[in-house]
Coordinates of C-alpha atoms and ligand atoms in Angstrom, one line a residue:
Chain A
M18 CA 5.2 -86.0 -14.7
D19 CA 6.3 -82.3 -14.7
A20 CA 4.2 -79.7 -13.5
V21 CA 5.1 -77.1 -15.2
V22 CA 6.2 -77.0 -18.3
V23 CA 7.1 -73.6 -19.7
Q24 CA 8.3 -72.8 -23.5
D25 CA 10.4 -70.7 -25.7
L26 CA 7.9 -68.0 -23.6
V27 CA 8.4 -64.4 -25.4
K28 CA 7.1 -61.2 -23.1
T29 CA 7.6 -57.9 -24.9
Y30 CA 7.0 -53.9 -23.3
G31 CA 8.6 -52.0 -26.1
P32 CA 11.9 -52.8 -26.8
T33 CA 12.2 -54.8 -23.4
R34 CA 12.4 -58.6 -23.2
A35 CA 11.0 -58.8 -20.4
L36 CA 11.1 -62.7 -21.3
D37 CA 13.2 -63.6 -24.2
G38 CA 12.3 -67.6 -24.8
V39 CA 11.7 -68.9 -21.6
S40 CA 11.5 -72.2 -21.4
L41 CA 12.0 -74.9 -17.8
T42 CA 10.1 -77.3 -16.6
V43 CA 9.1 -78.7 -13.0
P44 CA 9.0 -82.1 -11.7
E45 CA 5.6 -82.9 -9.8
G46 CA 6.9 -82.6 -5.8
T47 CA 9.8 -80.8 -6.6
V48 CA 11.0 -77.3 -5.5
L49 CA 11.8 -75.1 -7.9
G50 CA 14.4 -71.6 -7.4
L51 CA 14.0 -69.5 -10.4
L52 CA 16.4 -67.0 -9.6
G53 CA 17.9 -63.6 -11.0
P54 CA 18.0 -60.4 -10.2
N55 CA 16.3 -57.0 -9.8
G56 CA 14.2 -56.4 -13.6
A57 CA 15.4 -60.7 -14.7
G58 CA 11.4 -61.5 -16.0
K59 CA 11.2 -63.4 -13.1
T60 CA 7.5 -61.8 -11.7
T61 CA 6.3 -61.5 -15.7
A62 CA 6.9 -65.5 -15.7
V63 CA 5.3 -66.1 -13.0
R64 CA 2.5 -63.9 -14.3
V65 CA 2.5 -66.0 -17.7
L66 CA 2.1 -69.0 -15.5
T67 CA -1.0 -68.3 -12.8
T68 CA -2.9 -66.7 -15.9
L69 CA -2.3 -62.8 -15.1
L70 CA -0.8 -62.2 -17.8
R71 CA -0.6 -63.1 -21.7
P72 CA 3.0 -64.1 -23.7
D73 CA 3.6 -62.8 -26.8
S74 CA 4.8 -66.0 -27.9
G75 CA 5.6 -69.1 -26.6
S76 CA 2.8 -71.8 -24.3
A77 CA 3.2 -73.3 -20.8
T78 CA 1.4 -75.8 -18.9
V79 CA 0.2 -76.4 -15.5
A80 CA -0.5 -80.0 -13.6
G81 CA -0.9 -80.7 -17.0
I82 CA -3.4 -77.8 -18.6
D83 CA -2.6 -75.5 -20.6
V84 CA -2.2 -71.8 -19.1
L85 CA -3.3 -69.6 -22.6
K86 CA -6.1 -72.7 -23.6
D87 CA -7.7 -72.9 -20.1
P88 CA -6.4 -70.0 -18.1
A89 CA -10.5 -71.1 -15.4
A90 CA -8.8 -74.4 -15.3
V91 CA -5.6 -73.8 -14.1
R92 CA -6.9 -70.5 -11.4
R93 CA -7.9 -74.0 -10.1
T94 CA -5.5 -76.1 -9.5
I95 CA -3.0 -73.2 -8.5
G96 CA -1.4 -71.2 -5.6
L97 CA -0.7 -67.7 -6.0
A98 CA 0.8 -65.6 -3.3
G99 CA 2.7 -62.3 -5.3
Q100 CA 5.5 -60.0 -4.9
Y101 CA 3.9 -57.8 -3.2
A102 CA 2.0 -59.3 0.0
A103 CA -2.8 -59.2 -1.5
V104 CA -4.0 -58.7 1.3
D105 CA -6.9 -56.2 2.1
D106 CA -5.6 -54.1 4.7
K107 CA -9.0 -53.2 6.4
L108 CA -10.2 -56.8 7.0
T109 CA -9.0 -59.3 9.9
G110 CA -6.7 -61.7 9.3
A111 CA -9.9 -64.4 8.9
E112 CA -12.5 -62.2 7.2
N113 CA -9.4 -62.3 4.1
L114 CA -9.3 -65.8 4.4
R115 CA -12.4 -66.7 4.5
L116 CA -12.9 -64.7 1.7
V117 CA -10.5 -66.6 -0.8
G118 CA -11.9 -69.6 -0.5
K119 CA -15.9 -68.2 -0.9
L120 CA -14.7 -66.8 -4.4
Y121 CA -13.0 -70.7 -4.2
H122 CA -16.4 -71.4 -3.8
L123 CA -15.4 -74.2 -1.0
P124 CA -18.8 -74.6 0.5
K125 CA -19.9 -72.9 3.1
Q126 CA -19.7 -74.8 6.0
Q127 CA -15.4 -75.6 5.1
I128 CA -14.4 -71.9 4.5
A129 CA -14.6 -71.1 8.7
A130 CA -12.9 -74.5 9.7
R131 CA -10.8 -74.1 6.4
A132 CA -9.9 -70.6 7.4
D133 CA -9.2 -71.1 11.0
E134 CA -6.7 -74.4 10.4
L135 CA -4.8 -72.4 8.3
L136 CA -4.1 -69.5 11.0
A137 CA -3.3 -72.0 13.6
R138 CA -0.7 -73.1 11.0
F139 CA 0.8 -69.5 10.2
D140 CA 1.2 -68.8 13.6
L141 CA -1.7 -66.5 13.3
V142 CA -4.9 -67.1 15.0
E143 CA -4.3 -64.1 17.4
A144 CA -4.1 -62.4 15.4
G145 CA -6.6 -63.4 13.3
G146 CA -9.1 -61.2 13.9
R147 CA -7.6 -58.2 13.8
V148 CA -7.5 -55.8 11.0
V149 CA -4.6 -56.2 8.7
K150 CA -3.3 -53.0 8.6
T151 CA -1.7 -54.2 12.4
Y152 CA 0.1 -56.7 11.1
S153 CA 4.0 -56.5 11.0
G154 CA 6.1 -57.2 7.3
G155 CA 6.7 -60.7 8.4
M156 CA 2.2 -60.9 9.7
R157 CA 1.4 -59.9 5.9
R158 CA 3.7 -62.5 4.3
R159 CA 2.3 -65.6 6.6
L160 CA -1.3 -64.4 5.9
D161 CA -0.5 -63.6 1.8
L162 CA 0.8 -66.8 1.8
A163 CA -2.1 -68.5 3.7
G164 CA -4.3 -67.0 1.3
A165 CA -2.3 -69.0 -1.4
L166 CA -3.4 -72.6 0.7
V167 CA -6.8 -72.3 1.0
N168 CA -7.5 -74.6 -2.0
K169 CA -4.9 -76.7 -1.0
P170 CA -2.8 -75.8 -4.9
R171 CA -1.9 -78.2 -6.5
V172 CA 1.0 -76.4 -8.2
L173 CA 2.1 -73.2 -5.6
F174 CA 4.1 -69.8 -7.0
L175 CA 5.4 -68.1 -5.0
D176 CA 7.3 -64.6 -6.2
E177 CA 10.1 -63.5 -4.1
P178 CA 8.5 -64.8 -1.2
T179 CA 11.1 -63.2 1.5
T180 CA 11.9 -60.2 0.0
G181 CA 12.0 -57.6 2.7
L182 CA 11.3 -59.5 5.4
D183 CA 13.6 -59.3 8.8
P184 CA 15.9 -62.5 9.3
R185 CA 14.1 -63.7 11.3
S186 CA 11.0 -64.0 9.7
R187 CA 12.9 -64.8 6.0
L188 CA 14.2 -68.2 8.7
G189 CA 9.9 -68.7 9.5
L190 CA 8.7 -68.5 6.6
W191 CA 11.8 -70.7 4.9
E192 CA 10.4 -73.4 7.4
V193 CA 6.2 -72.7 6.6
L194 CA 7.6 -73.5 3.2
E195 CA 10.3 -76.9 4.1
D196 CA 6.0 -78.3 6.0
L197 CA 4.6 -77.9 2.8
V198 CA 6.8 -78.7 0.5
A199 CA 7.7 -82.0 2.6
D200 CA 3.6 -83.0 2.2
G201 CA 4.1 -82.8 -2.5
T202 CA 3.9 -79.7 -2.8
T203 CA 4.7 -78.9 -5.9
L204 CA 6.8 -75.1 -5.6
L205 CA 8.0 -73.3 -8.3
L206 CA 9.3 -69.6 -6.1
T207 CA 11.7 -67.0 -7.6
T208 CA 14.1 -65.4 -4.8
Q209 CA 17.1 -62.6 -5.6
Y210 CA 19.1 -64.8 -3.6
L211 CA 21.5 -67.5 -4.0
E212 CA 21.0 -68.7 0.0
E213 CA 17.3 -68.8 -0.2
A214 CA 17.4 -70.9 -3.4
D215 CA 20.1 -72.9 -1.9
R216 CA 18.4 -73.9 0.8
L217 CA 14.5 -74.6 -0.6
A218 CA 15.3 -75.7 -3.9
D219 CA 16.1 -79.1 -5.8
R220 CA 16.9 -76.7 -9.2
I221 CA 17.7 -73.9 -9.7
V222 CA 17.4 -71.8 -12.6
V223 CA 19.4 -68.7 -13.5
I224 CA 17.6 -65.7 -15.5
D225 CA 18.7 -62.7 -16.7
R226 CA 16.7 -60.7 -18.8
G227 CA 14.2 -62.8 -19.9
R228 CA 16.9 -65.7 -20.6
V229 CA 18.1 -68.9 -19.5
I230 CA 21.9 -68.7 -18.2
A231 CA 22.0 -71.5 -16.1
E232 CA 20.4 -74.3 -14.6
G233 CA 21.0 -77.5 -12.6
T234 CA 21.1 -78.2 -8.7
S235 CA 22.3 -76.0 -6.5
D236 CA 25.6 -77.6 -5.2
S237 CA 26.2 -78.2 -8.8
L238 CA 26.0 -74.3 -9.8
K239 CA 28.4 -73.2 -7.3
D240 CA 30.6 -75.6 -8.8
E241 CA 30.0 -74.2 -12.1
V242 CA 31.3 -70.6 -10.2
G243 CA 33.9 -72.2 -8.4
G244 CA 32.8 -73.0 -5.2
S245 CA 34.2 -69.8 -2.4
V246 CA 36.4 -67.1 -3.9
L247 CA 39.1 -65.3 -2.5
V248 CA 38.9 -61.6 -1.5
V249 CA 41.8 -58.9 -1.1
R250 CA 41.3 -55.2 -0.1
A251 CA 44.2 -53.4 -0.7
A252 CA 45.0 -50.1 1.2
D253 CA 45.2 -48.0 -1.8
P254 CA 45.5 -47.9 -6.1
P255 CA 49.4 -48.1 -6.1
Q256 CA 49.1 -51.4 -4.2
T257 CA 45.7 -53.3 -5.3
E258 CA 48.4 -53.5 -8.5
Q259 CA 51.3 -54.9 -6.3
A260 CA 48.7 -57.3 -4.8
R261 CA 47.0 -58.5 -8.2
E262 CA 50.7 -59.8 -9.0
V263 CA 51.3 -61.3 -6.1
L264 CA 47.6 -63.1 -6.1
A265 CA 47.9 -64.4 -10.3
R266 CA 50.9 -67.0 -9.2
F267 CA 47.3 -68.5 -7.6
G268 CA 44.7 -68.4 -9.9
E269 CA 42.4 -65.9 -12.4
V270 CA 42.0 -62.9 -10.4
T271 CA 39.1 -60.4 -11.3
D272 CA 38.5 -56.9 -10.5
L273 CA 35.1 -56.7 -7.5
T274 CA 33.6 -53.4 -7.3
G275 CA 35.4 -50.9 -4.6
G276 CA 38.6 -52.2 -6.3
E277 CA 38.6 -55.7 -4.8
L278 CA 40.3 -58.1 -6.5
Q279 CA 38.8 -62.2 -6.2
V280 CA 39.9 -65.0 -6.6
Q281 CA 39.0 -68.1 -7.6
G282 CA 39.2 -70.8 -6.0
G283 CA 39.4 -69.9 -2.9
S284 CA 40.2 -72.3 0.1
V285 CA 41.8 -72.0 3.3
D286 CA 45.0 -73.4 2.1
L287 CA 45.1 -70.9 -0.2
V288 CA 44.2 -68.1 2.4
R289 CA 47.2 -69.2 4.3
K290 CA 49.0 -69.0 1.1
A291 CA 48.1 -65.6 0.3
A292 CA 48.4 -63.8 3.5
T293 CA 51.5 -65.2 3.7
A294 CA 52.7 -64.1 -0.3
L295 CA 51.3 -60.6 -0.3
A296 CA 53.0 -60.4 3.6
K297 CA 56.5 -61.6 2.0
A298 CA 55.7 -58.7 -1.1
G299 CA 55.4 -56.0 1.2
V300 CA 51.5 -55.4 -0.2
E301 CA 49.5 -53.8 1.8
I302 CA 46.3 -55.2 2.6
T303 CA 42.9 -53.6 4.7
D304 CA 41.0 -57.5 4.3
L305 CA 41.4 -60.4 3.6
A306 CA 38.4 -63.0 3.7
L307 CA 36.6 -65.9 2.6
R308 CA 33.9 -66.0 1.0
R309 CA 30.7 -68.1 -0.4
P310 CA 29.7 -67.8 -3.5
T311 CA 26.5 -65.2 -3.6
L312 CA 24.5 -64.2 -6.8
D313 CA 26.6 -61.9 -7.6
D314 CA 29.4 -64.1 -8.2
V315 CA 26.9 -66.4 -9.9
F316 CA 26.3 -63.6 -12.1
L317 CA 29.9 -62.0 -12.8
Q318 CA 30.4 -65.7 -13.5
L319 CA 27.6 -66.4 -16.1
T320 CA 26.8 -63.9 -17.9
G321 CA 30.5 -61.1 -17.0
H322 CA 28.4 -58.5 -15.2
A323 CA 27.5 -57.4 -11.7
A324 CA 23.8 -58.0 -10.9
E325 CA 23.9 -54.8 -9.6
D326 CA 24.5 -53.1 -12.6
E327 CA 22.1 -55.1 -15.4
E328 CA 20.2 -51.4 -15.9
G329 CA 22.8 -49.8 -17.4
A330 CA 24.6 -52.5 -19.3
A331 CA 21.3 -53.1 -20.5
Chain B
M21 CA -24.6 -68.0 -13.8
T22 CA -25.2 -69.0 -10.1
A23 CA -21.3 -68.8 -9.4
A24 CA -21.3 -64.9 -11.1
L25 CA -24.5 -64.1 -8.9
S26 CA -22.0 -66.0 -5.1
D27 CA -19.2 -64.6 -6.0
A28 CA -20.1 -60.4 -7.0
L29 CA -22.2 -61.0 -3.9
A30 CA -19.3 -61.7 -2.0
V31 CA -17.2 -58.6 -3.0
T32 CA -19.5 -56.4 -2.2
G33 CA -19.6 -58.2 0.9
R34 CA -15.8 -57.3 1.2
N35 CA -16.9 -53.4 0.1
L36 CA -19.5 -52.7 2.6
R37 CA -17.0 -54.2 5.8
R38 CA -14.7 -52.1 4.1
I39 CA -16.5 -49.3 4.1
R40 CA -18.0 -49.2 7.7
R41 CA -14.2 -50.1 9.3
E42 CA -13.8 -46.6 7.9
P43 CA -16.9 -44.8 9.1
E44 CA -15.4 -41.6 9.1
V45 CA -14.5 -41.8 5.3
L46 CA -18.8 -42.1 4.9
F47 CA -18.9 -39.4 7.3
F48 CA -16.8 -36.2 6.1
S49 CA -18.6 -37.5 2.7
T50 CA -21.7 -36.4 3.8
V51 CA -19.6 -32.9 5.1
Q52 CA -19.4 -31.3 2.4
P53 CA -22.7 -31.6 0.9
I54 CA -24.3 -29.8 4.3
I55 CA -22.7 -27.2 3.7
F56 CA -23.0 -27.0 0.6
V57 CA -26.6 -27.3 1.5
L58 CA -26.8 -24.5 4.1
L59 CA -23.9 -22.2 1.9
F60 CA -26.5 -22.5 0.1
R61 CA -29.9 -22.2 2.6
Y62 CA -28.5 -19.4 4.4
V63 CA -25.3 -17.1 2.5
F64 CA -26.9 -17.1 -1.6
G65 CA -30.5 -18.0 -0.6
G66 CA -31.6 -15.3 0.2
A67 CA -30.5 -13.1 -3.1
I68 CA -31.4 -16.3 -5.5
K69 CA -35.5 -15.6 -6.3
I70 CA -37.2 -18.2 -7.7
P71 CA -40.7 -17.6 -9.2
G72 CA -43.6 -19.7 -6.9
L73 CA -41.1 -21.6 -5.2
S74 CA -38.6 -21.8 -1.8
Y75 CA -35.7 -21.7 -2.2
V76 CA -35.3 -24.9 -0.4
D77 CA -37.3 -27.0 -2.6
F78 CA -35.7 -25.4 -5.2
L79 CA -32.4 -25.8 -3.4
M80 CA -32.2 -29.7 -2.8
P81 CA -32.7 -31.6 -5.5
G82 CA -29.9 -29.8 -7.3
I83 CA -27.7 -31.1 -4.0
F84 CA -29.5 -35.1 -4.1
V85 CA -28.4 -34.7 -7.6
Q86 CA -24.9 -32.8 -6.9
T87 CA -24.4 -34.8 -3.9
T88 CA -24.3 -38.4 -5.7
A89 CA -22.2 -37.6 -8.8
F90 CA -19.5 -36.8 -6.0
A91 CA -19.5 -39.9 -4.4
S92 CA -19.1 -41.8 -7.2
T93 CA -15.9 -40.3 -7.2
G94 CA -15.5 -43.5 -5.2
T95 CA -15.4 -46.1 -7.4
G96 CA -13.0 -45.6 -9.2
V97 CA -10.3 -44.6 -6.4
A98 CA -11.8 -48.0 -4.6
L99 CA -10.6 -50.1 -7.9
A100 CA -8.0 -47.6 -8.5
D101 CA -7.2 -48.7 -4.4
D102 CA -7.7 -51.9 -5.9
L103 CA -5.5 -52.0 -8.3
S104 CA -2.1 -50.1 -7.2
K105 CA -2.4 -52.5 -4.3
G106 CA -2.4 -56.2 -6.4
I107 CA -6.1 -57.0 -5.0
I108 CA -7.2 -57.6 -8.6
D109 CA -4.6 -59.0 -9.5
R110 CA -6.0 -61.7 -6.6
F111 CA -8.9 -61.4 -7.4
R112 CA -8.2 -62.5 -10.3
S113 CA -5.8 -65.1 -10.2
L114 CA -8.7 -67.2 -8.4
P115 CA -11.5 -68.9 -10.3
M116 CA -14.2 -66.2 -10.3
A117 CA -16.4 -65.2 -12.3
R118 CA -14.7 -63.0 -14.6
S119 CA -17.0 -60.0 -13.9
A120 CA -17.6 -60.2 -10.7
V121 CA -14.9 -57.6 -8.5
L122 CA -17.4 -55.0 -11.0
A123 CA -20.7 -55.9 -10.8
G124 CA -19.3 -56.2 -6.4
R125 CA -18.0 -52.9 -6.6
S126 CA -21.4 -50.8 -8.1
L127 CA -23.3 -52.8 -6.0
S128 CA -21.6 -52.1 -2.7
D129 CA -21.1 -48.5 -4.2
L130 CA -24.5 -48.3 -4.7
A131 CA -25.7 -48.4 -1.5
R132 CA -23.1 -46.3 -0.5
I133 CA -24.9 -43.8 -2.5
L134 CA -27.9 -44.9 -1.6
F135 CA -27.4 -44.1 2.6
T136 CA -25.3 -40.3 1.0
V137 CA -29.1 -38.9 -0.1
L138 CA -30.7 -40.7 2.2
V139 CA -28.7 -38.8 4.9
M140 CA -29.7 -35.5 2.7
V141 CA -32.9 -36.5 1.7
V142 CA -33.2 -36.0 6.0
V143 CA -31.0 -32.7 6.2
G144 CA -33.2 -31.4 3.3
V145 CA -36.0 -32.2 5.6
A146 CA -34.6 -30.9 8.6
V147 CA -33.5 -27.0 6.8
G148 CA -37.5 -26.9 6.0
L149 CA -37.9 -29.1 2.0
R150 CA -41.1 -29.8 1.9
F151 CA -42.4 -33.5 -0.3
H152 CA -45.1 -32.0 -2.1
Q153 CA -46.1 -34.8 -4.8
G154 CA -47.0 -37.7 -2.1
L155 CA -44.7 -40.6 -1.2
A156 CA -44.5 -42.7 -4.7
K157 CA -43.0 -39.4 -7.0
A158 CA -40.9 -38.6 -3.8
V159 CA -40.2 -42.6 -4.1
A160 CA -39.8 -42.2 -7.7
A161 CA -37.8 -38.7 -7.3
I162 CA -34.6 -41.2 -5.1
A163 CA -34.9 -43.3 -6.9
L164 CA -34.1 -41.3 -10.5
V165 CA -31.0 -40.0 -8.1
A166 CA -29.7 -43.5 -6.8
F167 CA -29.5 -44.6 -10.7
F168 CA -27.6 -41.0 -11.7
G169 CA -24.9 -42.3 -9.0
F170 CA -25.3 -45.4 -10.4
A171 CA -24.6 -44.0 -14.0
F172 CA -21.8 -42.8 -12.5
T173 CA -19.9 -44.8 -11.2
W174 CA -19.2 -46.1 -14.5
I175 CA -17.1 -43.2 -16.0
S176 CA -15.6 -42.7 -12.5
A177 CA -15.0 -46.9 -12.9
W178 CA -13.4 -46.1 -15.7
I179 CA -12.0 -43.7 -14.9
G180 CA -9.7 -45.5 -11.9
L181 CA -9.4 -48.0 -13.9
S182 CA -7.7 -46.1 -16.2
V183 CA -5.7 -44.0 -14.5
K184 CA -4.1 -46.3 -12.0
T185 CA -3.5 -44.1 -9.0
V186 CA -5.9 -43.3 -6.1
E187 CA -4.2 -40.1 -6.4
A188 CA -5.0 -39.7 -9.8
A189 CA -8.4 -41.3 -9.6
N190 CA -8.6 -38.5 -7.1
L191 CA -8.3 -35.3 -8.9
A192 CA -9.9 -36.9 -12.5
G193 CA -12.7 -38.8 -10.5
F194 CA -13.5 -34.5 -9.3
V195 CA -12.2 -32.1 -11.5
W196 CA -15.3 -32.2 -14.9
L197 CA -17.6 -32.8 -12.3
F198 CA -17.2 -28.7 -10.3
P199 CA -18.2 -26.9 -14.1
L200 CA -21.1 -29.7 -15.0
T201 CA -23.0 -29.9 -11.9
F202 CA -22.8 -25.7 -11.1
A203 CA -23.5 -25.4 -15.0
S204 CA -26.7 -26.1 -14.4
S205 CA -30.3 -25.9 -12.8
A206 CA -29.2 -27.5 -9.8
F207 CA -28.7 -24.2 -8.3
A208 CA -30.0 -21.6 -10.2
P209 CA -32.3 -21.2 -13.2
V210 CA -30.8 -21.4 -16.5
N211 CA -32.6 -18.6 -18.1
T212 CA -30.2 -16.6 -14.9
M213 CA -26.9 -17.4 -17.1
P214 CA -26.3 -16.1 -20.1
G215 CA -27.1 -17.4 -23.4
W216 CA -23.4 -20.0 -23.9
L217 CA -23.8 -20.8 -20.2
Q218 CA -27.5 -21.4 -20.2
A219 CA -26.1 -24.1 -24.2
F220 CA -24.1 -25.8 -22.8
A221 CA -26.9 -26.5 -19.2
K222 CA -29.0 -27.9 -21.2
A223 CA -26.7 -30.3 -23.0
T224 CA -25.8 -32.3 -20.0
P225 CA -27.2 -35.1 -18.6
V226 CA -27.5 -32.8 -15.2
T227 CA -29.8 -29.7 -15.4
P228 CA -32.4 -32.6 -17.3
T229 CA -32.2 -34.3 -13.7
V230 CA -32.2 -32.3 -11.7
D231 CA -35.1 -30.9 -13.3
A232 CA -37.6 -34.0 -13.4
V233 CA -36.4 -34.7 -9.5
R234 CA -37.8 -31.5 -8.7
A235 CA -40.8 -32.1 -10.2
L236 CA -40.9 -34.9 -8.1
I237 CA -40.9 -33.2 -5.7
N238 CA -42.2 -29.8 -6.3
G239 CA -44.6 -31.6 -9.3
G240 CA -45.0 -29.5 -12.5
P241 CA -43.8 -30.1 -16.3
T242 CA -42.4 -34.3 -15.3
A243 CA -42.5 -36.0 -18.7
R244 CA -40.1 -34.6 -20.5
P245 CA -37.1 -34.0 -18.3
L246 CA -37.3 -37.4 -17.2
L247 CA -37.3 -38.8 -20.5
I248 CA -34.1 -37.2 -21.5
S249 CA -32.4 -38.2 -17.8
L250 CA -33.3 -41.8 -18.0
C251 CA -31.8 -41.4 -21.2
W252 CA -28.6 -40.3 -20.7
L253 CA -28.8 -42.6 -18.0
V254 CA -29.2 -45.7 -19.5
A255 CA -26.6 -44.6 -22.5
I256 CA -23.9 -43.3 -19.8
T257 CA -24.3 -47.0 -18.4
A258 CA -24.5 -48.4 -21.3
V259 CA -21.5 -46.7 -22.9
F260 CA -19.0 -46.7 -19.4
S261 CA -20.1 -50.4 -18.3
T262 CA -18.7 -51.5 -21.5
L263 CA -15.5 -49.5 -21.7
A264 CA -15.1 -49.8 -17.8
V265 CA -15.2 -53.9 -18.1
R266 CA -13.1 -53.8 -21.3
K267 CA -10.3 -52.3 -19.2
Y268 CA -11.1 -54.4 -16.2
R269 CA -10.0 -57.4 -19.0
S270 CA -7.3 -55.5 -20.8
I271 CA -5.6 -55.2 -17.2
S272 CA -2.2 -57.0 -17.0
Ligands
ADP416 N1 4.0 -53.5 -17.0 C1 5.3 -53.5 -17.3 N2 5.3 -52.5 -18.4 C2 7.2 -51.6 -19.0 N3 7.9 -52.6 -19.0 C3 7.7 -53.8 -17.7 C4 7.0 -53.9 -17.5 N4 6.5 -55.5 -16.0 C5 8.2 -55.2 -16.5 N5 8.6 -54.7 -16.7 C6 10.0 -54.5 -17.4 O1 10.2 -56.1 -17.6 C7 11.5 -56.2 -17.4 C8 11.0 -57.5 -16.4 O2 10.6 -57.7 -15.5 P1 9.8 -58.3 -14.6 O3 9.2 -59.8 -14.6 O4 9.2 -57.5 -13.3 O5 11.7 -58.8 -12.9 P2 11.5 -59.3 -11.6 O6 10.5 -60.2 -11.2 O7 13.1 -60.0 -12.3 O8 12.8 -58.0 -11.0 C9 12.0 -55.6 -16.6 O9 12.8 -54.6 -17.4 C10 10.6 -54.6 -15.8 O10 11.1 -53.4 -15.9
MG417 MG1 9.6 -59.6 -8.7

């Protein structure tokens, strides 16, 4: 059964089509990574699915419940951690969780126990009695996530759960999420990082400007992008032109921002051959590297524009 | 219904806890009216002659009403704060009663305003205020002041939910209260003002409320100002709670 079914969602803000006909499904017990650059429509999609926003058209069900027809029932079933941790600075961690428990109408005697259990699970036992103002960014995110789990939701929505975190906190959060998923929770998470989707998601849906532009497993997407790429930076513009001619022998060459050249289908073998050929031709290069595909590559490949310049191109 | 009530109380508890965590905010919100009391009582008071009444007895009802008007601006600021921090979104994603956020807010702010008024009563008595009409009317006077504050929290709530940022809620909530409360019978008798200002002062809810509170404390004709004041406050509450609720529902 599908835990989330989205059909043709459209939401516009004036001339901006935040969602421009998005359809997707998330099978029960799986993780969907909704991958896209800033402004792609990720938050808008999550807000529709969590009943915070009504779309202009289209439909969606969560755990079989129509989001538009019975939002109250959806709210009882889901957990949400938004893009910015929505925790109360002036309450303690424990008070934040108990308030959420009260508002979920948990039985009185369970509220404190559930809060303590979640504090323990998210490594916040010591911090639980301190006001949230004193928390680090990672701790706030963990508390926000704990709040989303108070009601043991069947479907969990996380909007960019690790954006803005340092690498260590990010890794910690990934581990927590992996545990959660192992328990069978259905998870829809949005992210700007291919690496994150790669690690956590069973399936990835790539969106850009409100439209789904690709979907599949992380392997199938990487195949589509063409696996690793070779990136070459020449010493100056004339050298770059020379390098382009040499590299064209090995595959299609694309220009990256900052004067770098990229060749699809990077492999160790290609690195060796390209380096030799460039040396033989007397091209002076300052950098030559094998790079795994990034979100930028996915976008360059799928949309023909880089993730960052979406503002100017729109 | 019981769920709606328990949700509202949960939100009230959360709001009161926040107030308790910031006692300095509550403290400084009483400092400004205290300074006003001292200024008017001891600096200007000597120059303002009220026939048949000591100036402190004349002044304090005006201070009570102005203080609650100013204190009501906290409602909009707090809502704008919750809105901008995503707290309201968090609440909206929970299966709680839709009414709870605003109901909880107005309950906790009523408590906050009542506290401020009681502090001002103590300050007033310290500088010479006496309740000449007995306890029952004194309680009625305080209740009317609290109702005035409650009505104005709904205006503030509507402003806060409309402007959405703390800074704007602070400014938009405050500026208009200065002319509204000063151009009234709060600090000087209206009949000493130029004609056009008298017309304005008599047409606002502040003057009849101050007059009614004054009559309940000092004696004099009570029914007419009290009735006009209550009409105003019921109307303000009805109109602005409707507007605020509508604004809250349209948040997305
Ligand atoms: N409340 C709003 N008013 C106007 N435009 C909005 C609003 N919310 C989102 N948008 C626009 O819709 C598009 C998608 O936004 P969003 O869903 O937040 O993207 P993402 O979460 O992927 O960064 C963006 O162009 C954004 O500027
Ligand atoms: Mg977003």
